[in-house]
């Protein structure tokens, strides 16, 4: 990630294309199809704790995830009458290959871990399980929600 003063328009466009525009375009196609088929259903956007809390050197990323969170809410309002639920999850750092690489600097990792009351980063299954729940009929009354999966990061 890049400090705000060093961020480039190219970086801005790339991050927004991946984190906002892609979700917008895919959801628009899927929701139109669901409405035409009158099938209802659920979509879960993968956001980040960074959409709710500023992180140093992450200005563009934080902005993009905040935009995705608001997109989630507006889609929930518009798709809800068609029995289509839209929610998002906001993970902390997840120990994927990319997460391990991005947070391999011990000092950088420790600085973030110090802000997480549970004192650790998330495993992949800890993100997948809540997503599966939100996609299931067991969460049929949950719509327009941002669910933090951050070990308490946002509580601090």
Coordinates of C-alpha atoms in Angstrom, one line a residue:
X1 CA 0.0 0.0 0.0
X2 CA 1.0 3.6 -0.6
X3 CA 1.0 6.7 1.6
X4 CA -1.7 9.2 0.5
X5 CA 0.8 11.8 -0.8
X6 CA 2.5 9.2 -3.0
X7 CA -0.6 7.5 -4.4
X8 CA -1.0 7.7 -8.2
X9 CA -4.1 7.9 -10.3
X10 CA -3.2 4.5 -11.8
X11 CA -3.1 3.0 -8.4
X12 CA -6.4 4.7 -7.5
X13 CA -8.1 3.4 -10.6
X14 CA -6.8 -0.2 -10.2
X15 CA -7.9 -0.5 -6.5
X16 CA -11.3 1.0 -7.2
X17 CA -11.8 -1.2 -10.3
X18 CA -11.1 -4.3 -8.3
X19 CA -12.8 -3.4 -5.0
X20 CA -15.8 -1.4 -6.2
X21 CA -16.4 -1.5 -9.9
X22 CA -16.1 -5.2 -10.2
X23 CA -18.5 -5.8 -7.3
X24 CA -20.9 -3.3 -8.8
X25 CA -20.8 -4.8 -12.3
X26 CA -21.1 -8.5 -11.2
X27 CA -23.9 -7.7 -8.7
X28 CA -25.8 -5.7 -11.2
X29 CA -25.8 -8.6 -13.7
X30 CA -26.7 -11.2 -11.0
X31 CA -29.4 -9.1 -9.3
X32 CA -31.1 -8.3 -12.7
X33 CA -31.1 -12.1 -13.4
X34 CA -32.5 -12.9 -10.0
X35 CA -35.3 -10.3 -10.4
X36 CA -36.2 -11.7 -13.8
X37 CA -36.3 -15.2 -12.5
X38 CA -38.1 -14.2 -9.3
X39 CA -35.9 -16.5 -7.3
X40 CA -34.7 -14.3 -4.4
X41 CA -31.4 -15.1 -2.9
X42 CA -28.3 -13.6 -1.2
X43 CA -25.1 -11.8 -2.1
X44 CA -22.2 -11.2 0.3
X45 CA -19.6 -8.7 -0.5
X46 CA -16.1 -9.1 0.9
X47 CA -15.1 -5.8 2.4
X48 CA -12.5 -5.1 5.1
X49 CA -12.1 -3.5 8.5
X50 CA -10.3 -0.9 6.5
X51 CA -13.7 0.3 5.2
X52 CA -14.6 1.3 8.8
X53 CA -11.3 2.4 10.2
X54 CA -8.4 4.4 8.7
X55 CA -5.2 2.5 8.3
X56 CA -1.9 4.3 7.7
X57 CA -0.6 4.1 4.1
X58 CA -4.0 2.6 3.0
X59 CA -6.0 5.7 1.9
X60 CA -7.1 4.3 -1.4
X61 CA -7.8 0.8 -0.1
X62 CA -9.8 2.2 2.9
X63 CA -11.8 4.5 0.6
X64 CA -12.6 1.6 -1.8
X65 CA -13.8 -0.6 1.0
X66 CA -15.9 2.2 2.5
X67 CA -17.5 2.6 -1.0
X68 CA -18.2 -1.1 -1.1
X69 CA -19.9 -1.0 2.3
X70 CA -22.2 1.8 1.1
X71 CA -22.8 0.0 -2.2
X72 CA -23.9 -3.0 -0.1
X73 CA -26.4 -1.0 1.9
X74 CA -27.9 0.7 -1.2
X75 CA -28.2 -2.6 -3.1
X76 CA -29.9 -4.1 0.0
X77 CA -32.5 -1.3 -0.1
X78 CA -33.2 -1.8 -3.8
X79 CA -33.0 -5.6 -4.0
X80 CA -34.8 -6.3 -0.7
X81 CA -38.3 -5.9 -2.2
X82 CA -37.3 -8.7 -4.6
X83 CA -36.4 -11.0 -1.7
X84 CA -32.7 -10.5 -2.4
X85 CA -30.5 -9.9 0.6
X86 CA -27.2 -8.1 0.3
X87 CA -24.6 -8.1 3.1
X88 CA -20.9 -7.6 3.6
X89 CA -18.2 -9.0 5.8
X90 CA -15.2 -7.0 7.0
X91 CA -12.3 -9.2 7.8
X92 CA -9.1 -8.2 9.5
X93 CA -5.9 -9.5 8.0
X94 CA -6.5 -13.1 6.8
X95 CA -3.7 -15.6 6.6
X96 CA -4.0 -16.3 2.9
X97 CA -0.8 -16.5 0.9
X98 CA -1.2 -12.8 0.1
X99 CA -1.9 -12.0 3.7
X100 CA 1.2 -13.8 4.9
X101 CA 3.3 -12.0 2.3
X102 CA 1.8 -8.6 3.0
X103 CA 2.2 -8.9 6.8
X104 CA 5.5 -10.8 6.9
X105 CA 7.4 -7.8 8.4
X106 CA 7.3 -8.7 12.1
X107 CA 7.0 -5.0 13.3
X108 CA 4.2 -4.2 10.8
X109 CA 2.4 -7.4 11.9
X110 CA 2.8 -6.7 15.6
X111 CA 1.6 -3.1 15.3
X112 CA -1.7 -4.5 13.8
X113 CA -1.9 -7.4 16.2
X114 CA -1.7 -4.9 19.1
X115 CA -4.9 -3.3 17.9
X116 CA -6.8 -6.7 17.8
X117 CA -8.1 -7.7 21.2
X118 CA -7.9 -11.4 20.3
X119 CA -4.3 -10.9 19.4
X120 CA -4.2 -12.8 16.2
X121 CA -5.0 -12.6 12.5
X122 CA -7.9 -14.6 11.0
X123 CA -7.8 -18.0 9.4
X124 CA -9.6 -18.5 6.1
X125 CA -12.3 -20.7 7.6
X126 CA -13.1 -17.9 10.1
X127 CA -14.2 -15.8 7.2
X128 CA -15.8 -18.5 5.1
X129 CA -18.2 -19.8 7.8
X130 CA -19.9 -16.4 8.4
X131 CA -20.2 -15.8 4.7
X132 CA -21.8 -19.2 4.2
X133 CA -24.2 -18.4 7.1
X134 CA -25.1 -15.0 5.4
X135 CA -25.8 -16.8 2.1
X136 CA -28.0 -19.4 3.8
X137 CA -31.7 -19.2 4.6
X138 CA -30.8 -19.3 8.3
X139 CA -30.0 -15.6 8.0
X140 CA -33.2 -14.8 6.1
X141 CA -33.9 -11.6 8.1
X142 CA -30.4 -10.2 7.8
X143 CA -30.1 -7.6 5.0
X144 CA -27.9 -4.5 4.5
X145 CA -25.5 -5.5 7.3
X146 CA -21.8 -5.1 7.6
X147 CA -20.4 -7.9 9.8
X148 CA -16.9 -7.3 11.2
X149 CA -14.8 -10.4 11.4
X150 CA -11.9 -8.7 13.0
X151 CA -11.2 -10.1 16.5
X152 CA -12.5 -6.9 18.0
X153 CA -10.3 -4.5 16.0
X154 CA -13.3 -2.1 15.5
X155 CA -14.2 -2.2 19.2
X156 CA -10.9 -0.4 20.1

